[in-house]
């Protein structure tokens, strides 16, 4: 492994197509949305539809793994174009300009911004590099004889769009990636540390806690396993299932070191891993508390509750039951008639999902429903309301004020306060909808 310095700056500007020449400063028009339209072009638009910029030209396909990701400030967007030789680019929304910051050949993964917004983490073949967002020679963080794989946030979006904490960084300071057949944690500027597991596929489900640099991951090593590693020390705690049935980390309870996971019987439990910041007297997984049934899907959480879909209904489980040590029978019904193969999202004390009215298998029978989660303080007041018919819901904006929807073969943004619908792009489908990404979420 070796570290190299950053050399002279280089920036190459390329042309882009601007549809609406309006200033994009100060996030006027609400937060920004990046998406890929039906022609395969990258588009950036404001939530209220007053600003739209087609960033890439026809025939410039996005790299299938790197795709695109927002900077921490939400003012710039990293994206990659091409296949055999990949062009790494940064779009500046305020100036509506695009810079090429580098080119790489062959297999490449990554696409995460550094926490200061000054660089993008890229893993070409057996190297881990930081490319300066303003252009210039990349800084090498690691090199190895084996291939390094750093999962892209764009790649992860198609599978679990609502689990954005699946990023490979905890507060931006630590990485979790695969190196050959090993799992690795590394501090930015530090040395790679091999951790327990031995399944390179584990980096595809790694989840960082937001309260401390603990990463949870699972895989197969003889039996299925669930592990939690302390990135500062390399210490790892492992739960061996004793069978091949998969175990899966789902999410961390926000602001805590309590991990919510699916056990080998598929039941969803929670375990307190705070002892990982010191010495654990035993294995916390041995006393994991059962939360919700094995049939639960689309599990999410905020500070107040755990939200999930089960049997065609949306539920909330107040997380105060965890502190009481008993969650049996505590779930509240928030909505019904959840459409098959649709997604639910929670943001800014708002929950959104797609419902049907008569026929769950009729794609034309769809409507967007929302729940104001302030109702959890008065459960009898909880209930979903329809905000748009003939549409399918995607992700909420970070403040919960807007939602991306598909309607009439196009993507739109819907302002929930008054129902204003703003056209964003032609085209639709589950992949296009789930990969529409709001600024402020990366």
GROMACS .gro file of C-alpha atoms in nm:
model
  442
    1UNK     CA    1   0.000   0.000   0.000
    2UNK     CA    2   0.128   0.351  -0.071
    3UNK     CA    3   0.029   0.718  -0.055
    4UNK     CA    4   0.106   0.973  -0.327
    5UNK     CA    5   0.075   1.349  -0.341
    6UNK     CA    6  -0.159   1.559  -0.549
    7UNK     CA    7   0.003   1.723  -0.853
    8UNK     CA    8  -0.091   2.013  -1.084
    9UNK     CA    9  -0.456   2.095  -1.158
   10UNK     CA   10  -0.614   2.014  -1.493
   11UNK     CA   11  -0.967   2.096  -1.599
   12UNK     CA   12  -1.125   2.030  -1.938
   13UNK     CA   13  -1.464   2.189  -2.006
   14UNK     CA   14  -1.714   2.030  -2.243
   15UNK     CA   15  -2.041   2.157  -2.383
   16UNK     CA   16  -2.383   2.073  -2.243
   17UNK     CA   17  -2.738   2.146  -2.345
   18UNK     CA   18  -2.931   2.395  -2.132
   19UNK     CA   19  -3.307   2.405  -2.174
   20UNK     CA   20  -3.385   2.684  -1.929
   21UNK     CA   21  -3.129   2.959  -1.879
   22UNK     CA   22  -3.221   3.060  -1.527
   23UNK     CA   23  -2.982   3.106  -1.234
   24UNK     CA   24  -2.972   2.792  -1.023
   25UNK     CA   25  -2.816   2.965  -0.724
   26UNK     CA   26  -2.960   2.955  -0.374
   27UNK     CA   27  -3.160   2.645  -0.469
   28UNK     CA   28  -3.445   2.862  -0.597
   29UNK     CA   29  -3.736   2.643  -0.698
   30UNK     CA   30  -3.670   2.394  -0.419
   31UNK     CA   31  -3.408   2.116  -0.407
   32UNK     CA   32  -3.261   1.974  -0.727
   33UNK     CA   33  -3.336   1.636  -0.880
   34UNK     CA   34  -3.097   1.438  -1.101
   35UNK     CA   35  -3.234   1.164  -1.322
   36UNK     CA   36  -3.180   0.973  -1.644
   37UNK     CA   37  -3.450   1.040  -1.904
   38UNK     CA   38  -3.601   0.797  -2.152
   39UNK     CA   39  -3.324   0.878  -2.402
   40UNK     CA   40  -3.053   0.786  -2.154
   41UNK     CA   41  -2.946   1.148  -2.093
   42UNK     CA   42  -2.862   1.291  -1.751
   43UNK     CA   43  -3.103   1.568  -1.650
   44UNK     CA   44  -3.098   1.808  -1.354
   45UNK     CA   45  -3.418   1.993  -1.263
   46UNK     CA   46  -3.553   2.202  -0.978
   47UNK     CA   47  -3.834   2.058  -0.770
   48UNK     CA   48  -4.085   2.317  -0.890
   49UNK     CA   49  -3.992   2.268  -1.258
   50UNK     CA   50  -3.863   2.623  -1.312
   51UNK     CA   51  -3.512   2.501  -1.399
   52UNK     CA   52  -3.409   2.209  -1.620
   53UNK     CA   53  -3.071   2.124  -1.766
   54UNK     CA   54  -2.993   1.830  -1.995
   55UNK     CA   55  -2.635   1.762  -1.890
   56UNK     CA   56  -2.521   1.492  -2.134
   57UNK     CA   57  -2.549   1.474  -2.511
   58UNK     CA   58  -2.735   1.203  -2.705
   59UNK     CA   59  -2.524   0.891  -2.740
   60UNK     CA   60  -2.328   0.952  -2.419
   61UNK     CA   61  -2.430   0.658  -2.200
   62UNK     CA   62  -2.373   0.683  -1.827
   63UNK     CA   63  -2.129   0.431  -1.686
   64UNK     CA   64  -2.353   0.148  -1.557
   65UNK     CA   65  -2.182   0.125  -1.216
   66UNK     CA   66  -2.056   0.479  -1.148
   67UNK     CA   67  -2.362   0.663  -1.276
   68UNK     CA   68  -2.396   0.989  -1.082
   69UNK     CA   69  -2.392   1.123  -0.723
   70UNK     CA   70  -2.452   1.462  -0.560
   71UNK     CA   71  -2.183   1.655  -0.374
   72UNK     CA   72  -2.241   1.714  -0.001
   73UNK     CA   73  -2.347   2.074  -0.072
   74UNK     CA   74  -2.590   1.969  -0.344
   75UNK     CA   75  -2.442   2.224  -0.585
   76UNK     CA   76  -2.240   1.982  -0.800
   77UNK     CA   77  -2.299   1.640  -0.949
   78UNK     CA   78  -2.036   1.379  -1.027
   79UNK     CA   79  -2.112   1.152  -1.323
   80UNK     CA   80  -1.927   0.913  -1.549
   81UNK     CA   81  -1.976   0.847  -1.920
   82UNK     CA   82  -1.858   0.556  -2.133
   83UNK     CA   83  -1.764   0.194  -2.092
   84UNK     CA   84  -1.420   0.077  -2.215
   85UNK     CA   85  -1.267   0.417  -2.141
   86UNK     CA   86  -1.463   0.607  -1.881
   87UNK     CA   87  -1.479   0.986  -1.865
   88UNK     CA   88  -1.514   1.123  -1.509
   89UNK     CA   89  -1.699   1.454  -1.500
   90UNK     CA   90  -1.839   1.712  -1.258
   91UNK     CA   91  -2.144   1.927  -1.338
   92UNK     CA   92  -2.177   2.264  -1.160
   93UNK     CA   93  -2.545   2.353  -1.130
   94UNK     CA   94  -2.490   2.723  -1.058
   95UNK     CA   95  -2.278   2.787  -1.369
   96UNK     CA   96  -2.434   2.511  -1.576
   97UNK     CA   97  -2.090   2.391  -1.680
   98UNK     CA   98  -1.926   2.049  -1.698
   99UNK     CA   99  -1.560   1.965  -1.633
  100UNK     CA  100  -1.381   1.643  -1.716
  101UNK     CA  101  -1.165   1.554  -1.414
  102UNK     CA  102  -1.010   1.233  -1.543
  103UNK     CA  103  -1.026   0.923  -1.762
  104UNK     CA  104  -0.989   0.559  -1.661
  105UNK     CA  105  -0.977   0.236  -1.860
  106UNK     CA  106  -1.116  -0.106  -1.774
  107UNK     CA  107  -1.323  -0.202  -1.470
  108UNK     CA  108  -1.395   0.082  -1.229
  109UNK     CA  109  -1.615   0.125  -0.921
  110UNK     CA  110  -1.686   0.395  -0.662
  111UNK     CA  111  -1.821   0.746  -0.718
  112UNK     CA  112  -1.841   0.878  -0.360
  113UNK     CA  113  -1.762   1.239  -0.275
  114UNK     CA  114  -1.517   1.315   0.002
  115UNK     CA  115  -1.690   1.484   0.300
  116UNK     CA  116  -1.544   1.826   0.216
  117UNK     CA  117  -1.680   1.806  -0.141
  118UNK     CA  118  -1.334   1.850  -0.291
  119UNK     CA  119  -1.285   1.503  -0.437
  120UNK     CA  120  -1.445   1.184  -0.566
  121UNK     CA  121  -1.339   0.832  -0.463
  122UNK     CA  122  -1.276   0.603  -0.760
  123UNK     CA  123  -1.145   0.245  -0.761
  124UNK     CA  124  -0.998   0.146  -1.100
  125UNK     CA  125  -0.883  -0.218  -1.095
  126UNK     CA  126  -0.646  -0.260  -0.797
  127UNK     CA  127  -0.615   0.106  -0.689
  128UNK     CA  128  -0.819   0.341  -0.470
  129UNK     CA  129  -0.792   0.705  -0.579
  130UNK     CA  130  -0.932   1.047  -0.494
  131UNK     CA  131  -0.986   1.264  -0.803
  132UNK     CA  132  -0.994   1.639  -0.723
  133UNK     CA  133  -1.337   1.774  -0.817
  134UNK     CA  134  -1.172   2.082  -0.972
  135UNK     CA  135  -0.941   1.866  -1.184
  136UNK     CA  136  -0.581   1.755  -1.140
  137UNK     CA  137  -0.380   1.446  -1.064
  138UNK     CA  138  -0.552   1.192  -0.837
  139UNK     CA  139  -0.430   1.109  -0.488
  140UNK     CA  140  -0.370   0.738  -0.431
  141UNK     CA  141  -0.513   0.605  -0.104
  142UNK     CA  142  -0.434   0.239  -0.162
  143UNK     CA  143  -0.300  -0.009  -0.415
  144UNK     CA  144  -0.298  -0.388  -0.400
  145UNK     CA  145  -0.225  -0.700  -0.600
  146UNK     CA  146  -0.598  -0.789  -0.589
  147UNK     CA  147  -0.891  -0.599  -0.737
  148UNK     CA  148  -1.044  -0.330  -0.516
  149UNK     CA  149  -1.423  -0.289  -0.536
  150UNK     CA  150  -1.594   0.015  -0.381
  151UNK     CA  151  -1.966  -0.010  -0.443
  152UNK     CA  152  -2.117   0.286  -0.625
  153UNK     CA  153  -2.406   0.480  -0.467
  154UNK     CA  154  -2.569   0.476  -0.812
  155UNK     CA  155  -2.542   0.098  -0.838
  156UNK     CA  156  -2.691   0.057  -0.490
  157UNK     CA  157  -2.980   0.292  -0.570
  158UNK     CA  158  -3.155   0.046  -0.801
  159UNK     CA  159  -3.177  -0.216  -0.525
  160UNK     CA  160  -3.231  -0.023  -0.205
  161UNK     CA  161  -3.305   0.339  -0.293
  162UNK     CA  162  -3.435   0.423   0.052
  163UNK     CA  163  -3.126   0.297   0.238
  164UNK     CA  164  -2.891   0.580   0.163
  165UNK     CA  165  -2.680   0.503   0.468
  166UNK     CA  166  -2.555   0.207   0.265
  167UNK     CA  167  -2.277   0.436   0.151
  168UNK     CA  168  -1.920   0.320   0.204
  169UNK     CA  169  -1.834   0.605   0.442
  170UNK     CA  170  -1.924   0.684   0.801
  171UNK     CA  171  -1.939   1.062   0.836
  172UNK     CA  172  -1.723   1.062   0.526
  173UNK     CA  173  -1.408   0.963   0.712
  174UNK     CA  174  -1.402   0.584   0.670
  175UNK     CA  175  -1.435   0.342   0.379
  176UNK     CA  176  -1.561  -0.014   0.354
  177UNK     CA  177  -1.466  -0.210   0.043
  178UNK     CA  178  -1.363  -0.546  -0.096
  179UNK     CA  179  -1.004  -0.630  -0.185
  180UNK     CA  180  -0.982  -0.963  -0.359
  181UNK     CA  181  -1.157  -1.206  -0.124
  182UNK     CA  182  -1.117  -0.982   0.181
  183UNK     CA  183  -1.326  -0.712   0.349
  184UNK     CA  184  -1.141  -0.390   0.430
  185UNK     CA  185  -1.201  -0.075   0.635
  186UNK     CA  186  -0.983   0.231   0.591
  187UNK     CA  187  -0.974   0.585   0.723
  188UNK     CA  188  -0.923   0.852   0.461
  189UNK     CA  189  -0.550   0.913   0.468
  190UNK     CA  190  -0.495   0.599   0.679
  191UNK     CA  191  -0.390   0.244   0.609
  192UNK     CA  192  -0.627  -0.040   0.499
  193UNK     CA  193  -0.727  -0.283   0.775
  194UNK     CA  194  -0.846  -0.636   0.693
  195UNK     CA  195  -1.153  -0.737   0.895
  196UNK     CA  196  -1.337  -1.064   0.954
  197UNK     CA  197  -1.569  -1.213   0.696
  198UNK     CA  198  -1.383  -1.332   0.393
  199UNK     CA  199  -1.674  -1.273   0.154
  200UNK     CA  200  -1.612  -0.991  -0.097
  201UNK     CA  201  -1.986  -0.973  -0.167
  202UNK     CA  202  -2.031  -0.835   0.186
  203UNK     CA  203  -1.941  -0.485   0.067
  204UNK     CA  204  -2.264  -0.483  -0.134
  205UNK     CA  205  -2.472  -0.473   0.186
  206UNK     CA  206  -2.243  -0.277   0.418
  207UNK     CA  207  -2.423  -0.023   0.637
  208UNK     CA  208  -2.253   0.245   0.845
  209UNK     CA  209  -2.391   0.367   1.177
  210UNK     CA  210  -2.429   0.744   1.194
  211UNK     CA  211  -2.333   0.765   1.562
  212UNK     CA  212  -1.986   0.603   1.540
  213UNK     CA  213  -1.761   0.437   1.277
  214UNK     CA  214  -1.921   0.093   1.300
  215UNK     CA  215  -2.003  -0.093   0.979
  216UNK     CA  216  -2.241  -0.391   0.962
  217UNK     CA  217  -2.221  -0.644   0.679
  218UNK     CA  218  -2.310  -1.004   0.601
  219UNK     CA  219  -2.203  -1.287   0.374
  220UNK     CA  220  -2.115  -1.654   0.350
  221UNK     CA  221  -1.810  -1.819   0.502
  222UNK     CA  222  -1.911  -2.182   0.545
  223UNK     CA  223  -2.232  -2.064   0.715
  224UNK     CA  224  -2.403  -1.730   0.669
  225UNK     CA  225  -2.274  -1.461   0.902
  226UNK     CA  226  -2.354  -1.110   1.021
  227UNK     CA  227  -2.063  -0.896   1.138
  228UNK     CA  228  -2.003  -0.551   1.284
  229UNK     CA  229  -1.657  -0.394   1.263
  230UNK     CA  230  -1.513  -0.093   1.443
  231UNK     CA  231  -1.329   0.097   1.169
  232UNK     CA  232  -1.103   0.273   1.422
  233UNK     CA  233  -0.971  -0.048   1.576
  234UNK     CA  234  -1.050  -0.324   1.327
  235UNK     CA  235  -1.225  -0.521   1.604
  236UNK     CA  236  -1.508  -0.732   1.465
  237UNK     CA  237  -1.807  -0.903   1.625
  238UNK     CA  238  -1.956  -1.196   1.427
  239UNK     CA  239  -2.288  -1.378   1.446
  240UNK     CA  240  -2.259  -1.722   1.283
  241UNK     CA  241  -2.606  -1.847   1.182
  242UNK     CA  242  -2.502  -2.213   1.187
  243UNK     CA  243  -2.677  -2.259   0.852
  244UNK     CA  244  -2.682  -2.127   0.497
  245UNK     CA  245  -2.999  -1.919   0.538
  246UNK     CA  246  -2.895  -1.556   0.482
  247UNK     CA  247  -2.869  -1.296   0.759
  248UNK     CA  248  -2.889  -0.933   0.652
  249UNK     CA  249  -2.824  -0.595   0.816
  250UNK     CA  250  -3.120  -0.368   0.734
  251UNK     CA  251  -3.042  -0.035   0.897
  252UNK     CA  252  -2.911   0.133   1.209
  253UNK     CA  253  -3.157   0.301   1.441
  254UNK     CA  254  -3.084   0.671   1.374
  255UNK     CA  255  -2.852   0.835   1.624
  256UNK     CA  256  -2.773   0.508   1.803
  257UNK     CA  257  -2.555   0.199   1.779
  258UNK     CA  258  -2.858  -0.029   1.767
  259UNK     CA  259  -2.856  -0.248   1.454
  260UNK     CA  260  -3.180  -0.367   1.296
  261UNK     CA  261  -3.124  -0.693   1.108
  262UNK     CA  262  -3.298  -0.995   0.957
  263UNK     CA  263  -3.194  -1.316   1.131
  264UNK     CA  264  -3.157  -1.664   0.982
  265UNK     CA  265  -3.528  -1.731   1.034
  266UNK     CA  266  -3.608  -1.402   0.853
  267UNK     CA  267  -3.750  -1.235   1.167
  268UNK     CA  268  -3.638  -0.877   1.213
  269UNK     CA  269  -3.455  -0.799   1.534
  270UNK     CA  270  -3.256  -0.520   1.696
  271UNK     CA  271  -2.932  -0.550   1.894
  272UNK     CA  272  -2.736  -0.285   2.084
  273UNK     CA  273  -2.376  -0.279   1.960
  274UNK     CA  274  -2.255   0.017   2.168
  275UNK     CA  275  -2.013  -0.211   2.351
  276UNK     CA  276  -1.815  -0.226   2.025
  277UNK     CA  277  -1.671   0.114   2.118
  278UNK     CA  278  -1.494  -0.067   2.405
  279UNK     CA  279  -1.504  -0.430   2.515
  280UNK     CA  280  -1.814  -0.650   2.476
  281UNK     CA  281  -1.865  -0.886   2.774
  282UNK     CA  282  -2.066  -1.118   2.549
  283UNK     CA  283  -2.223  -1.127   2.204
  284UNK     CA  284  -2.505  -0.867   2.183
  285UNK     CA  285  -2.668  -1.065   1.903
  286UNK     CA  286  -2.748  -1.338   2.158
  287UNK     CA  287  -3.005  -1.104   2.312
  288UNK     CA  288  -3.140  -0.940   1.997
  289UNK     CA  289  -3.499  -0.821   2.052
  290UNK     CA  290  -3.763  -0.936   1.802
  291UNK     CA  291  -3.931  -0.637   1.639
  292UNK     CA  292  -4.149  -0.734   1.344
  293UNK     CA  293  -4.249  -1.048   1.150
  294UNK     CA  294  -4.044  -1.232   0.891
  295UNK     CA  295  -4.295  -1.125   0.624
  296UNK     CA  296  -4.214  -0.753   0.670
  297UNK     CA  297  -4.048  -0.572   0.378
  298UNK     CA  298  -3.931  -0.221   0.286
  299UNK     CA  299  -3.810  -0.154   0.641
  300UNK     CA  300  -3.715   0.205   0.726
  301UNK     CA  301  -3.677   0.412   1.039
  302UNK     CA  302  -3.652   0.763   1.176
  303UNK     CA  303  -3.592   0.874   1.532
  304UNK     CA  304  -3.949   0.790   1.634
  305UNK     CA  305  -4.049   0.466   1.466
  306UNK     CA  306  -3.977   0.173   1.241
  307UNK     CA  307  -4.186   0.170   0.921
  308UNK     CA  308  -4.255  -0.137   0.708
  309UNK     CA  309  -4.493  -0.309   0.467
  310UNK     CA  310  -4.661  -0.639   0.556
  311UNK     CA  311  -4.960  -0.811   0.401
  312UNK     CA  312  -5.039  -0.514   0.176
  313UNK     CA  313  -5.047  -0.259   0.460
  314UNK     CA  314  -4.805   0.004   0.593
  315UNK     CA  315  -4.718  -0.007   0.963
  316UNK     CA  316  -4.527   0.201   1.217
  317UNK     CA  317  -4.366   0.048   1.524
  318UNK     CA  318  -4.284   0.314   1.787
  319UNK     CA  319  -3.921   0.255   1.881
  320UNK     CA  320  -3.995   0.342   2.242
  321UNK     CA  321  -4.092  -0.026   2.269
  322UNK     CA  322  -3.723  -0.116   2.227
  323UNK     CA  323  -3.633   0.080   2.537
  324UNK     CA  324  -3.917  -0.099   2.720
  325UNK     CA  325  -3.788  -0.437   2.599
  326UNK     CA  326  -4.117  -0.553   2.446
  327UNK     CA  327  -4.246  -0.469   2.097
  328UNK     CA  328  -4.515  -0.737   2.061
  329UNK     CA  329  -4.846  -0.598   1.944
  330UNK     CA  330  -4.722  -0.238   1.936
  331UNK     CA  331  -4.740  -0.171   1.558
  332UNK     CA  332  -4.985   0.088   1.423
  333UNK     CA  333  -5.153   0.064   1.081
  334UNK     CA  334  -5.083   0.374   0.871
  335UNK     CA  335  -5.220   0.274   0.531
  336UNK     CA  336  -5.362  -0.011   0.325
  337UNK     CA  337  -5.374  -0.141  -0.034
  338UNK     CA  338  -4.999  -0.116  -0.099
  339UNK     CA  339  -4.935  -0.177  -0.470
  340UNK     CA  340  -4.711  -0.479  -0.545
  341UNK     CA  341  -4.347  -0.407  -0.636
  342UNK     CA  342  -4.375  -0.042  -0.539
  343UNK     CA  343  -4.158   0.145  -0.291
  344UNK     CA  344  -4.227   0.332   0.028
  345UNK     CA  345  -4.019   0.626   0.149
  346UNK     CA  346  -3.992   0.832   0.467
  347UNK     CA  347  -3.841   1.180   0.498
  348UNK     CA  348  -3.912   1.500   0.688
  349UNK     CA  349  -4.190   1.342   0.899
  350UNK     CA  350  -4.374   1.233   0.584
  351UNK     CA  351  -4.435   0.880   0.454
  352UNK     CA  352  -4.528   0.814   0.092
  353UNK     CA  353  -4.631   0.497  -0.087
  354UNK     CA  354  -4.819   0.376  -0.396
  355UNK     CA  355  -5.164   0.224  -0.347
  356UNK     CA  356  -5.431   0.058  -0.560
  357UNK     CA  357  -5.804   0.112  -0.527
  358UNK     CA  358  -5.952  -0.211  -0.674
  359UNK     CA  359  -5.702  -0.433  -0.854
  360UNK     CA  360  -5.347  -0.474  -0.719
  361UNK     CA  361  -5.228  -0.626  -1.047
  362UNK     CA  362  -5.363  -0.354  -1.275
  363UNK     CA  363  -5.079  -0.108  -1.340
  364UNK     CA  364  -5.334   0.157  -1.434
  365UNK     CA  365  -5.496   0.135  -1.091
  366UNK     CA  366  -5.240   0.332  -0.893
  367UNK     CA  367  -5.240   0.639  -0.671
  368UNK     CA  368  -4.991   0.819  -0.448
  369UNK     CA  369  -5.078   0.832  -0.078
  370UNK     CA  370  -4.904   1.015   0.205
  371UNK     CA  371  -4.911   0.998   0.584
  372UNK     CA  372  -4.824   1.293   0.808
  373UNK     CA  373  -4.612   1.120   1.071
  374UNK     CA  374  -4.693   1.385   1.328
  375UNK     CA  375  -4.998   1.165   1.383
  376UNK     CA  376  -4.785   0.920   1.580
  377UNK     CA  377  -4.837   1.149   1.877
  378UNK     CA  378  -5.211   1.078   1.843
  379UNK     CA  379  -5.242   0.732   1.680
  380UNK     CA  380  -5.620   0.746   1.616
  381UNK     CA  381  -5.549   1.040   1.383
  382UNK     CA  382  -5.311   0.836   1.165
  383UNK     CA  383  -5.430   0.760   0.815
  384UNK     CA  384  -5.314   0.783   0.455
  385UNK     CA  385  -5.457   1.041   0.218
  386UNK     CA  386  -5.450   1.033  -0.161
  387UNK     CA  387  -5.255   1.318  -0.320
  388UNK     CA  388  -5.240   1.206  -0.685
  389UNK     CA  389  -5.426   0.945  -0.889
  390UNK     CA  390  -5.293   0.749  -1.186
  391UNK     CA  391  -4.937   0.774  -1.057
  392UNK     CA  392  -4.657   0.576  -0.889
  393UNK     CA  393  -4.443   0.724  -0.610
  394UNK     CA  394  -4.065   0.737  -0.590
  395UNK     CA  395  -3.843   0.911  -0.335
  396UNK     CA  396  -3.927   1.209  -0.117
  397UNK     CA  397  -3.707   1.518  -0.110
  398UNK     CA  398  -3.497   1.542   0.210
  399UNK     CA  399  -3.746   1.779   0.374
  400UNK     CA  400  -4.044   1.565   0.272
  401UNK     CA  401  -4.194   1.852   0.075
  402UNK     CA  402  -4.179   1.693  -0.272
  403UNK     CA  403  -4.198   1.342  -0.414
  404UNK     CA  404  -4.088   1.208  -0.752
  405UNK     CA  405  -4.376   1.040  -0.935
  406UNK     CA  406  -4.429   0.854  -1.259
  407UNK     CA  407  -4.747   0.945  -1.442
  408UNK     CA  408  -4.848   0.916  -1.805
  409UNK     CA  409  -4.513   0.777  -1.918
  410UNK     CA  410  -4.312   1.065  -1.769
  411UNK     CA  411  -4.143   1.164  -1.444
  412UNK     CA  412  -4.274   1.460  -1.246
  413UNK     CA  413  -4.219   1.618  -0.907
  414UNK     CA  414  -4.524   1.664  -0.686
  415UNK     CA  415  -4.534   1.938  -0.422
  416UNK     CA  416  -4.724   1.786  -0.134
  417UNK     CA  417  -4.838   2.113   0.021
  418UNK     CA  418  -5.063   2.208  -0.271
  419UNK     CA  419  -5.048   1.924  -0.527
  420UNK     CA  420  -4.849   2.122  -0.786
  421UNK     CA  421  -4.710   1.884  -1.049
  422UNK     CA  422  -4.394   1.976  -1.241
  423UNK     CA  423  -4.277   1.782  -1.548
  424UNK     CA  424  -3.917   1.661  -1.528
  425UNK     CA  425  -3.855   1.411  -1.810
  426UNK     CA  426  -4.016   1.174  -2.056
  427UNK     CA  427  -3.989   0.803  -1.978
  428UNK     CA  428  -4.065   0.588  -1.678
  429UNK     CA  429  -4.035   0.246  -1.523
  430UNK     CA  430  -3.913   0.120  -1.184
  431UNK     CA  431  -3.541   0.169  -1.259
  432UNK     CA  432  -3.581   0.524  -1.387
  433UNK     CA  433  -3.800   0.615  -1.092
  434UNK     CA  434  -3.574   0.466  -0.823
  435UNK     CA  435  -3.261   0.626  -0.968
  436UNK     CA  436  -3.400   0.979  -0.961
  437UNK     CA  437  -3.185   1.129  -0.685
  438UNK     CA  438  -3.249   1.444  -0.480
  439UNK     CA  439  -2.965   1.678  -0.387
  440UNK     CA  440  -2.893   1.663  -0.017
  441UNK     CA  441  -2.929   1.284   0.004
  442UNK     CA  442  -2.574   1.173  -0.089
   0.00000   0.00000   0.00000
